[in-house]
Structures are given as structure tokens and as C-alpha cells.
Coordinates of C-alpha atoms in Angstrom, one line a residue:
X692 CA -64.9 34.6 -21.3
X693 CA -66.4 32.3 -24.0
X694 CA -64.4 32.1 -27.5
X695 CA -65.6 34.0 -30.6
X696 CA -66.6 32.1 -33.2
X697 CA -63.9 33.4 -35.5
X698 CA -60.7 33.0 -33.4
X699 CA -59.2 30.2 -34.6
X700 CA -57.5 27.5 -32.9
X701 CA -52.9 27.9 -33.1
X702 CA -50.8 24.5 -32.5
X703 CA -47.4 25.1 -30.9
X704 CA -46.8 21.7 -32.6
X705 CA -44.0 22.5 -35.1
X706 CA -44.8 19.9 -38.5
X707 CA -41.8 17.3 -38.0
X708 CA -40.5 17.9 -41.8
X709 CA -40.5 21.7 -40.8
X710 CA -38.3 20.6 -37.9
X711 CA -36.2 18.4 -39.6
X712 CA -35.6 21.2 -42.0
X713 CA -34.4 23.2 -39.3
X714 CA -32.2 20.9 -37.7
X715 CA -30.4 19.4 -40.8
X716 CA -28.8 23.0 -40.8
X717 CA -27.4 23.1 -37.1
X718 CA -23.8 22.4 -36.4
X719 CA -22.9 18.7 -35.8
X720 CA -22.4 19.9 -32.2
X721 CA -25.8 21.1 -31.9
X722 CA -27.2 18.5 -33.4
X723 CA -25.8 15.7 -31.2
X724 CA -27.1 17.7 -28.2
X725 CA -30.6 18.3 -29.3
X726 CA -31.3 14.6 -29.3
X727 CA -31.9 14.7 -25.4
X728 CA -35.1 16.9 -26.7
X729 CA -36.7 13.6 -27.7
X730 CA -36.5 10.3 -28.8
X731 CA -36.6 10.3 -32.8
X732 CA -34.0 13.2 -33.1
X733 CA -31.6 11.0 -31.6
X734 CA -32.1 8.7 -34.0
X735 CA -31.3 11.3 -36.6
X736 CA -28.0 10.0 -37.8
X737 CA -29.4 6.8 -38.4
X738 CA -32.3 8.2 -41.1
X739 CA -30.7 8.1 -44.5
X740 CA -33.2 10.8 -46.1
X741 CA -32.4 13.1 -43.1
X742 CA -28.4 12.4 -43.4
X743 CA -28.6 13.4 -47.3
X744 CA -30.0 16.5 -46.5
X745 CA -27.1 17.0 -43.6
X746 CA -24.6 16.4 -45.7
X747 CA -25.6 18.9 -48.4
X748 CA -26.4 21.4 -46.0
X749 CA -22.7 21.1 -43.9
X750 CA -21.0 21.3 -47.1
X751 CA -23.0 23.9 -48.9
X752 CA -23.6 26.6 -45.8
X753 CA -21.1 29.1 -46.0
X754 CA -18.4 29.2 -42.9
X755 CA -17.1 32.1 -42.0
X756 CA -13.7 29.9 -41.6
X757 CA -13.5 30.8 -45.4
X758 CA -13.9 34.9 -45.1
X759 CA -11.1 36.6 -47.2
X760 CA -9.0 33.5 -47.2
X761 CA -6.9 31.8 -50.4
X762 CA -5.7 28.9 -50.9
X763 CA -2.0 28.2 -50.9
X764 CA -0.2 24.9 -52.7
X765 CA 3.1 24.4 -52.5
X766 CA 4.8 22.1 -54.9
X767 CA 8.2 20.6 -54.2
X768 CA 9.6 19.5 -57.7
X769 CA 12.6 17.0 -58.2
X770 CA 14.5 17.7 -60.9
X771 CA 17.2 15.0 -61.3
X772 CA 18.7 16.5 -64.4
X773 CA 18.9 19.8 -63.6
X774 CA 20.2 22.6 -61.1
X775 CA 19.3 22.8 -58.5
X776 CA 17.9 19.4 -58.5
X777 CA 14.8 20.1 -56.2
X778 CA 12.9 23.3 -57.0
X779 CA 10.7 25.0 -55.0
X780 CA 6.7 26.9 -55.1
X781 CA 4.2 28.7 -53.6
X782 CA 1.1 29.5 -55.7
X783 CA -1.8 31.0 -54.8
X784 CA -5.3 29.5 -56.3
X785 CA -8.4 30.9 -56.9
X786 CA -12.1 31.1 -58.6
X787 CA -14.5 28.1 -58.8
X788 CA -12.1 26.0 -60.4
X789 CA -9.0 26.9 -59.1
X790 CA -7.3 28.0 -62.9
X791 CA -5.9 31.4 -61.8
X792 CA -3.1 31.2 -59.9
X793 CA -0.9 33.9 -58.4
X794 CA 2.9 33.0 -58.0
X795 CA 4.6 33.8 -54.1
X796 CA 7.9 35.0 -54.2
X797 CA 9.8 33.2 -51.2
X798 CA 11.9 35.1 -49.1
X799 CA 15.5 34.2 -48.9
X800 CA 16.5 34.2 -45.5
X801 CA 19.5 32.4 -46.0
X802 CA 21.1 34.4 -48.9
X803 CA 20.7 31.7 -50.8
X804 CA 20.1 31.0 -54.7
X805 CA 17.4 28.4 -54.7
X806 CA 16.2 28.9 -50.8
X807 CA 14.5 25.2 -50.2
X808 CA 11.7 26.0 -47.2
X809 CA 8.6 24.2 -46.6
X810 CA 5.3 25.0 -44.9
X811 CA 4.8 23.9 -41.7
X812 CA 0.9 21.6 -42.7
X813 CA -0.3 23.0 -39.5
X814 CA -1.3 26.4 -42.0
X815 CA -1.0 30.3 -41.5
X816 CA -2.0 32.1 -38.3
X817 CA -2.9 35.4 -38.6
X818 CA -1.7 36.0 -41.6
X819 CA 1.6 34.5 -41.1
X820 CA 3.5 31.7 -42.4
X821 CA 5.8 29.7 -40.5
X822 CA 8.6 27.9 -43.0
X823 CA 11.4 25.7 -42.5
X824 CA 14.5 24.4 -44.1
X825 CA 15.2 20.9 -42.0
X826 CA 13.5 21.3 -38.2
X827 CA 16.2 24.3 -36.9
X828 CA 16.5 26.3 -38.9
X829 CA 12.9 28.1 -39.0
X830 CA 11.0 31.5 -40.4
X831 CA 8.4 33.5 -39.8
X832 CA 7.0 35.6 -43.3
X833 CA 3.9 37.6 -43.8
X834 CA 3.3 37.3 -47.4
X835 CA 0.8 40.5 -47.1
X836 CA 3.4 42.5 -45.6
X837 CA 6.5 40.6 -46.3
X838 CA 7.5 40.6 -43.0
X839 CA 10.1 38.3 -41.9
X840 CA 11.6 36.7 -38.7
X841 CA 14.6 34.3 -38.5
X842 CA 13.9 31.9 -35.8
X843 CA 17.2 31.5 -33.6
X844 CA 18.3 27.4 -32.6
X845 CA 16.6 25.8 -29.8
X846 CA 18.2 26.1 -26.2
X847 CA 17.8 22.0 -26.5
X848 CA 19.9 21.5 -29.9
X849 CA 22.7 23.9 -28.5
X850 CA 23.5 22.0 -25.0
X851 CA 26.0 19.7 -25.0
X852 CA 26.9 17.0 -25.7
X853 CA 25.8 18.2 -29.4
X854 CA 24.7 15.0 -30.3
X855 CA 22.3 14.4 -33.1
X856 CA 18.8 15.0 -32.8
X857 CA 15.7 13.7 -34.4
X858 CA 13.5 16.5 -34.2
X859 CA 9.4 16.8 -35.3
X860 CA 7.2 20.1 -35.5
X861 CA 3.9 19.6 -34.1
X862 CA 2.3 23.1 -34.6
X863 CA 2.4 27.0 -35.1
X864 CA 0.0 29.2 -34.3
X865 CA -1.3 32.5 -32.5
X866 CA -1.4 32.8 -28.8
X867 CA -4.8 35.6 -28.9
X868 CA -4.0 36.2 -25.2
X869 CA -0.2 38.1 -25.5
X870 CA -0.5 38.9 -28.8
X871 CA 2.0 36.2 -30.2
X872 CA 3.2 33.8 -32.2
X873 CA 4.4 30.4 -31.2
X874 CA 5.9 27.3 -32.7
X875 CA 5.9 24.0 -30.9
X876 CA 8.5 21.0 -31.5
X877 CA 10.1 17.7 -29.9
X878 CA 13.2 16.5 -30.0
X879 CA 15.5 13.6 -29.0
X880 CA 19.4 13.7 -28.8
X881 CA 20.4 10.2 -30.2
X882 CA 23.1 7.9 -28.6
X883 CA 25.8 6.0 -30.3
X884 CA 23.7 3.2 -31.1
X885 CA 21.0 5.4 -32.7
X886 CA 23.5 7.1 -35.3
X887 CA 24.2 3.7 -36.7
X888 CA 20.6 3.7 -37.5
X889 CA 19.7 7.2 -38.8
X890 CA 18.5 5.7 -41.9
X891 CA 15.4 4.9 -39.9
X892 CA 11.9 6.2 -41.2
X893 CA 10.1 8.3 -38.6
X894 CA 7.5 5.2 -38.4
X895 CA 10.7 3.5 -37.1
X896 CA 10.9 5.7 -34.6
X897 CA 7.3 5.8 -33.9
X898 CA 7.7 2.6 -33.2
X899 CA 10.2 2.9 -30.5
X900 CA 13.0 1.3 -32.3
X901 CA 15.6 3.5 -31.1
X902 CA 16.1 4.8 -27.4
X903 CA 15.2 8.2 -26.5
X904 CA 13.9 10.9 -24.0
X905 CA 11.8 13.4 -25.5
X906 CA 12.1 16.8 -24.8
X907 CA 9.2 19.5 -25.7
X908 CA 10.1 23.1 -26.3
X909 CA 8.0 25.7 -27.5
X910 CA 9.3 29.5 -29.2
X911 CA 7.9 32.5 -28.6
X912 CA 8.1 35.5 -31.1
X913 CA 7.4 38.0 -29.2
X914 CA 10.7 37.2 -26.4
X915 CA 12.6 35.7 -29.8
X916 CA 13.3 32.7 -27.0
X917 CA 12.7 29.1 -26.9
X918 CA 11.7 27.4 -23.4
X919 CA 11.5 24.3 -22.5
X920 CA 7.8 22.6 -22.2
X921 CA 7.3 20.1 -18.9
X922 CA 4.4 18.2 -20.6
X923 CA 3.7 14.4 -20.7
X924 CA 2.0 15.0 -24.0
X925 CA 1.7 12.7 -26.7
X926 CA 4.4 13.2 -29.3
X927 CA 3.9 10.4 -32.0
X928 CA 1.4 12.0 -35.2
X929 CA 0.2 10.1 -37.6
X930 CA -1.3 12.8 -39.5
X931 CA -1.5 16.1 -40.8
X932 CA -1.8 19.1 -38.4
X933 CA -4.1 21.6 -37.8
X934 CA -3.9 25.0 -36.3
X935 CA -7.7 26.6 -34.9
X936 CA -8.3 29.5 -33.2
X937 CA -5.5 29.6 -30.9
X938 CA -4.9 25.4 -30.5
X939 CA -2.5 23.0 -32.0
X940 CA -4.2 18.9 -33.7
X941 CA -2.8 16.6 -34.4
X942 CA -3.0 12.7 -34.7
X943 CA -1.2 10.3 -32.1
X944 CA -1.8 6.7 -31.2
X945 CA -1.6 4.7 -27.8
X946 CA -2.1 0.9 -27.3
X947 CA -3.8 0.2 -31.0
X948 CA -6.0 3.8 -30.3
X949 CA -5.7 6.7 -31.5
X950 CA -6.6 10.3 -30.1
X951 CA -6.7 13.7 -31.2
X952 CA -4.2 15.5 -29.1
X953 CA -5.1 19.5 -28.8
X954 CA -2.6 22.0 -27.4
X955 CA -3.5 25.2 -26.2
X956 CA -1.0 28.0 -27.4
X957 CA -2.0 30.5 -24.6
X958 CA -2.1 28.1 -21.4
X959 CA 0.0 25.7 -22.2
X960 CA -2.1 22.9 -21.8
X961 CA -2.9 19.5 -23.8
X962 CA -6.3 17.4 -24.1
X963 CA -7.2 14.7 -26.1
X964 CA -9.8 13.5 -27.8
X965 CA -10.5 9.8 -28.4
X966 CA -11.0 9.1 -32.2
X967 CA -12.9 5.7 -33.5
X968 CA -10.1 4.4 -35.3
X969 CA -9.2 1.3 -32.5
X970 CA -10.6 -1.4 -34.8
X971 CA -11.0 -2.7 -38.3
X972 CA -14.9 -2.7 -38.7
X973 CA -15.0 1.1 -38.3
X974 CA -14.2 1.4 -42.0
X975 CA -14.1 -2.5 -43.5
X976 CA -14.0 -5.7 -41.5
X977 CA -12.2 -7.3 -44.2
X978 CA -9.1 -5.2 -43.9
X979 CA -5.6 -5.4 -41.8
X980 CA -5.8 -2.6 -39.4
X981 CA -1.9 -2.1 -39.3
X982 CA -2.4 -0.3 -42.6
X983 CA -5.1 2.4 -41.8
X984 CA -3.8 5.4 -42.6
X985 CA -5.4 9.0 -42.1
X986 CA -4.8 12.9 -42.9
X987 CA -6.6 15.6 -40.2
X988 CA -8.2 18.3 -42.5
X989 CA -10.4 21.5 -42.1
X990 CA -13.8 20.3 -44.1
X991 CA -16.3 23.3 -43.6
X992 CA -14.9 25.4 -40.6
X993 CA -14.7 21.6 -38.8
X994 CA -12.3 19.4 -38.1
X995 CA -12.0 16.2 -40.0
X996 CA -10.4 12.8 -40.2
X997 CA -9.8 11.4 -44.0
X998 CA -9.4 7.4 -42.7
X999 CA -8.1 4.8 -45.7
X1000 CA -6.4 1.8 -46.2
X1001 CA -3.4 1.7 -48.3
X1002 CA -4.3 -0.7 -51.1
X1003 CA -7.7 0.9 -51.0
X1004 CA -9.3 4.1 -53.1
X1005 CA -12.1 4.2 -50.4
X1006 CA -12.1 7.1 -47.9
X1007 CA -13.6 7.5 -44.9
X1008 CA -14.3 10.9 -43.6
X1009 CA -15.3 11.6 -40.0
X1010 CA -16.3 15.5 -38.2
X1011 CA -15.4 16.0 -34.7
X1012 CA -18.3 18.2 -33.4
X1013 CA -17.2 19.5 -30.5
X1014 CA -13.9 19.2 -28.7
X1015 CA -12.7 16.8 -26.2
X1016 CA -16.3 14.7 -26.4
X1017 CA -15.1 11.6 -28.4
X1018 CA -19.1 10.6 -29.0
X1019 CA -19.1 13.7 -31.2
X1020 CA -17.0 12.7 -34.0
X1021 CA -19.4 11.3 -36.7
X1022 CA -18.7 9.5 -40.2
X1023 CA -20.5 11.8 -42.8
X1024 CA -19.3 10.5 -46.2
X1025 CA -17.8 7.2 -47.9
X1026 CA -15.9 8.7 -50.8
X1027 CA -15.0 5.5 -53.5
X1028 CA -13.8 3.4 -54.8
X1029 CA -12.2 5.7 -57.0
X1030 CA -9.9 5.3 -60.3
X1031 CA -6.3 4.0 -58.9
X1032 CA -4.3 7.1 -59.9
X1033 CA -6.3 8.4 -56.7
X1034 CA -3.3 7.7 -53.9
X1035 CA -3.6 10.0 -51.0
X1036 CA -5.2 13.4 -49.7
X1037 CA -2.8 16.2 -49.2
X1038 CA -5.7 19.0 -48.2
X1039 CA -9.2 20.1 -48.4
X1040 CA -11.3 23.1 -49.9
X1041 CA -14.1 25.5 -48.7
X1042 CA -16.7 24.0 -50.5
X1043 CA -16.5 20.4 -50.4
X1044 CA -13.4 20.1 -52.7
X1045 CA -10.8 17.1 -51.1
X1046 CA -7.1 17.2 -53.2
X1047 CA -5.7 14.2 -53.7
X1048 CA -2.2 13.7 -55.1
X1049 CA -2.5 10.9 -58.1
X1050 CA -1.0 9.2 -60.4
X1051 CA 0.4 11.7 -63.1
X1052 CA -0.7 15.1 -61.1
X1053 CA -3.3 16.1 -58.7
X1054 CA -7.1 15.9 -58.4
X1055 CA -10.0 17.4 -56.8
X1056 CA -12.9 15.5 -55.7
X1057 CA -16.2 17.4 -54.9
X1058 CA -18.0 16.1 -52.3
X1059 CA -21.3 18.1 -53.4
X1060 CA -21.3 17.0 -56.8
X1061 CA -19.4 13.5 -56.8
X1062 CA -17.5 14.8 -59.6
X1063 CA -13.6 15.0 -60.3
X1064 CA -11.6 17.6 -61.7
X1065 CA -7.7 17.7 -62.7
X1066 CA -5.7 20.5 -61.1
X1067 CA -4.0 21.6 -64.5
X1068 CA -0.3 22.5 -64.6
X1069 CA 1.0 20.9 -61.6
X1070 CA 3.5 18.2 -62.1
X1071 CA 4.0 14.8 -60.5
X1072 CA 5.5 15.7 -57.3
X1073 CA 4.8 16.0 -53.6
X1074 CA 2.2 19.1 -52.8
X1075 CA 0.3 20.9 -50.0
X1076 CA -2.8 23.0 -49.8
X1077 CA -2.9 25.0 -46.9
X1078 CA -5.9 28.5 -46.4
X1079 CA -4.1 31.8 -46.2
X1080 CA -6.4 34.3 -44.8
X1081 CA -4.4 38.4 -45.3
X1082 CA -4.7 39.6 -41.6
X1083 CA -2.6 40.3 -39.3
X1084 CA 1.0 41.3 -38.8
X1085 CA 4.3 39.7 -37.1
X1086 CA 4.4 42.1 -33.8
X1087 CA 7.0 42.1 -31.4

């Protein structure tokens, strides 16, 4: 049947800046994958107009990482003149600019006057907080509910011979499958040799300067137990760790590489992911490699590697798109140089905001803007941000 005169002609073309619109919103993850579609899209992260708009749009879309969560920062002061000497807080911050701040009252689980306890940097889990005074003697505290758990002493650190141990945390987290809460650790018993050399910084031992045989262990809340882990997993970090959605990050390094070591909470299991830090020119030719440093993060609901050198104030920071595909991780922004009171990150925002402890305090750099704020009223000492989100309760 011939056409009417009237009916107009529809393109299933889409206009290419309509398109570009549209995929300048997607997750990195589906972005990588929709360059198979064709040939200029994957050539997208090499178009500087089309990266600007990226950018903007992966740090201004809401997450809902961020629903009803808070900001925690804890602040370790030293006091040198005073009693106690080293005092410790919890604050909670909130509103655009952080000034209102709610104070945490610690829990004293050791009947204690000043109880000293840090965060474990991998952050809450369903609502819970795992703390720690050295690396045995742990808690478990709901600040929502107020809930608390004394952890009991490894199975490891109790068997004789009772030798010293150098012991790291790599994680805690919920295991969704049973319900559960779990903390994961290493530790080595230290022979004679290696207790005349207990003054050693854990990048000493990183370096294999002292003998050892690692053994993994991991506790479970919900049997109050800890068991041992058989797992040839990857125990040097060289940077903050993360806690998502049931799985365990952190940093480690192998033969001048470094990977992104993920450990499931419910199976058991460990995979890595290869990160692009194995030579120089991925952040400055000029530089000496054996002084990279980095700090994992949470930038947007994604996980992210802050990369810098140490007599630098210009950071690198890198997404990971999707999980155990190492081609996925891709360098959005090139923060600096910055003013030299700038000296490391210690935790990231919800909307673009990176911390950085400085010179005489703390700052926040804002990724959307480019501006920089001062975080008022907290002194020169060392800090961590962690998100809190109220949910959840410590079952058994």
C-alpha cells in the first residue's frame, strides 16, 4: 500500500550528542562494555569534552551507597603534657559542610578510664563497628543500639609456645548468607631472632626482613569462635581497606605489582584484581617508583585508588568498574599540585569531598568544584573518616 502524503518519515538513528548524553551517565562498568557497540564509543575515554561530562556526572549522580549513612571521624589526639597522654574520639559529621557534629560515647569494654580503641579503616557493616585496642583484644558495638560484643583471643595467639606475634587486621564485615559478622586477621609467632628486632616498621616486615609463617584466621560472631583459614592469600597491604557488600579490599604487591585482593566473607574465597601501579609513567615518568604510595577509598558507591608520590601534592585517582577485570580500572582525575600543608588522604565523602590530613589540621578537597575547605576544630593529629549507615543489629 502506497504511503500517504502526510506520514512522515522516523530515523531509528539516535543524534550522537543525544547518545553521548546518555552514556556519560552509565556506570564505568557499563561504559567500558558498551564500546563493543561500535567503534567511536570505545574511544570514549580518550575524548576530553566527553570525559568532563563523565566526571561531573559520576560524582554528582546520587548513589544509593550514601542512603541514610553519616560520616564518622575519629581523632586520636597526643597529649604529651597531660593525662592520659593520648585521648581518644568519635564524632559524627554532617550537613553540606560538615560543621555540625555529634559526639559518640565509646563503650568501655575494658573497665577502663580513658578506653583507647580504634576503628578497624575497613568501615561499619551493618550497622556495626568493629574496634580494637592492639590486634587481640577486639569489639563489636552498635552505636544505634549500643550493642556490644567482646571478641575472645585467637585459637593462634593462645597455642604454645606463646611466643610473640606480629599480627595485621585485613577486614570486617557481614557474611549476608548466615546472618553474621566476621573479622579476618594474620599473624606470625616470631623466633628469637625476630624479638631482637621488634622495633621494625611493618614495611620492614613487608619487606621480609624477618622470618615467618603466616597463619590466616578468621572470627565468627555468631559461634563467638575463631578458625583457622587454609588460604594462600596475599597478606602484605599497602593501603587502606574496604569493606562492600559482603567482601573484604585491600592493597597488596607481588614482584614490583600490585593487586587488589578481594575476600569473600560468606565462601571463603580470595580473587585479585591487577591494579596499574607496576611502573612509573602511570602517574609521572620523572618519579622513583619505590615511593608511590596509595590509599583504597569508596568515591561514589565505587571503589577507588588515591596514587601519590611522597614529595609530591599531586594525586592520582583511579575507579575500578567492575571486579576482578583489571582493564576496568580507569584514571578519572589528576588532583594538584596542591599547597604543601596537603600530606596525605585519610578518607573520602559522598559527594566528591577527598580529606586530607595537613599541615596544622585537616582539609577537604571537592572534586566537583576544585575548591578547598578547612575542617574546623579538629587538631593536628592522626584521623579517620569512615560512613556509618544505622541498620542492622549484632545477632547471635
Amino acid at each position: 500500500m502506497a504511503k500517504s502524503l502526510g506520514e512522515k518519515k522516523v530515523s531509528n538513528l539516535v543524534p550522537e550528542d543525544l547518545a553521548l548524553l546518555v552514556l556519560s551517565k552509565l556506570p564505568i562498568k557499563s561504559l567500558k562494555r558498551s564500546g563493543c557497540v561500535k567503534k567511536s564509543w570505545s574511544l570514549l575515554f580518550e575524548n576530553p569534552s566527553f570525559m568532563t561530562m563523565f566526571r561531573n556526572n559520576f560524582i554528582s549522580i546520587p548513589h544509593s551507597y550514601y542512603d541514610d549513612t553519616t560520616i564518622i571521624l575519629q581523632e586520636v589526639v597526643h597529649r604529651p603534657l597531660q593525662t592520659p597522654r593520648v585521648k581518644f574520639y568519635f564524632h559524627s559529621l554532617s550537613s553540606k559542610r560538615f560543621e555540625n557534629r555529634l559526639k559518640f560515647h565509646l563503650p568501655n569494654p575494658f573497665q577502663e578510664e580513658d578506653p583507647n580503641l580504634y576503628i578497624v579503616e575497613s568501615g561499619a557493616a551493618n550497622g556495626t563497628l568493629c574496634l580494637h585496642r592492639g590486634f587481640d583484644e577486639l569489639v563489636l558495638w552498635n552505636p544505634s543500639t549500643d550493642e556490644l560484643n567482646v571478641v575472645p583471643s585467637g585459637s593462634m595467639v593462645s597455642m604454645p609456645p606463646y611466643r610473640e606475634s606480629f599480627i595485621k587486621l585485613h577486614g570486617f564485615g557481614y557474611d549476608h548468607a548466615r546472618d553474621d559478622y566476621k573479622i579476618i586477621r594474620y599473624f606470625f609467632p616470631l623466633d628469637d631472632h625476630d624479638l631482637l628486632h621488634l622495633n621494625l616498621s611493618e614495611e620492614d616486615v613487608q619487606r621480609d626482613e624477618i622470618s615467618y609463617a603466616s597463619v590466616w584466621e578468621i572470627y565468627s560472631l555468631r559461634c563467638n569462635t575463631w578458625k583457622e583459614l587454609h588460604v594462600d592469600m596475599p597478606s602484605h597491604c599497602y593501603s587502606g581497606l574496604l569493606y562492600t557488600n559482603g567482601i573484604c579490599h585491600w592493597l597488596s604487591k607481588s614482584n614490583a605489582e600490585y593487586y587488589l585482593v578481594s575476600f569473600d566473607l560468606s565462601n571463603h574465597v580470595f580473587f585479585t584484581t591487577f591494579a596499574p601501579l607496576a611502573t612509573p609513567r602511570y602517574i609521572d615518568p620523572n618519579l622513583d617508583f619505590k615511593d608511590l604510595r596509595t590509599r583504597l577509598v569508596m568515591l561514589n558507591g565505587s571503589i577507588a585508588l588515591i596514587s601519590w608520590y611522597g614529595d609530591t601534592t599531586t594525586f592520582h585517582i583511579s575507579v575500578l568498574g567492575e571486579l576482578g577485570v583489571s582493564e576496568s580500572w580507569t584514571k578519572l582525575f589528576i588532583i594538584g599540585p596542591l599547597s604543601d600543608l596537603f600530606m596525605y588522604p585519610i578518607g573520602a565523602g559522598s559527594n566528591g569531598d577527598i580529606f586530607f590530613k595537613a599541615g596544622d589540621g585537616k582539609l577537604v578537597f571537592d572534586l566537583r568544584t576544585q575548591m578547598i575547605e578547612e575542617l574546623d576544630g579538629v587538631e593536628e593529629t592522626y584521623s579517620r573518616i569512615i560512613f556509618y549507615k544505622k541498620n542492622g543489629g549484632i545477632n547471635h
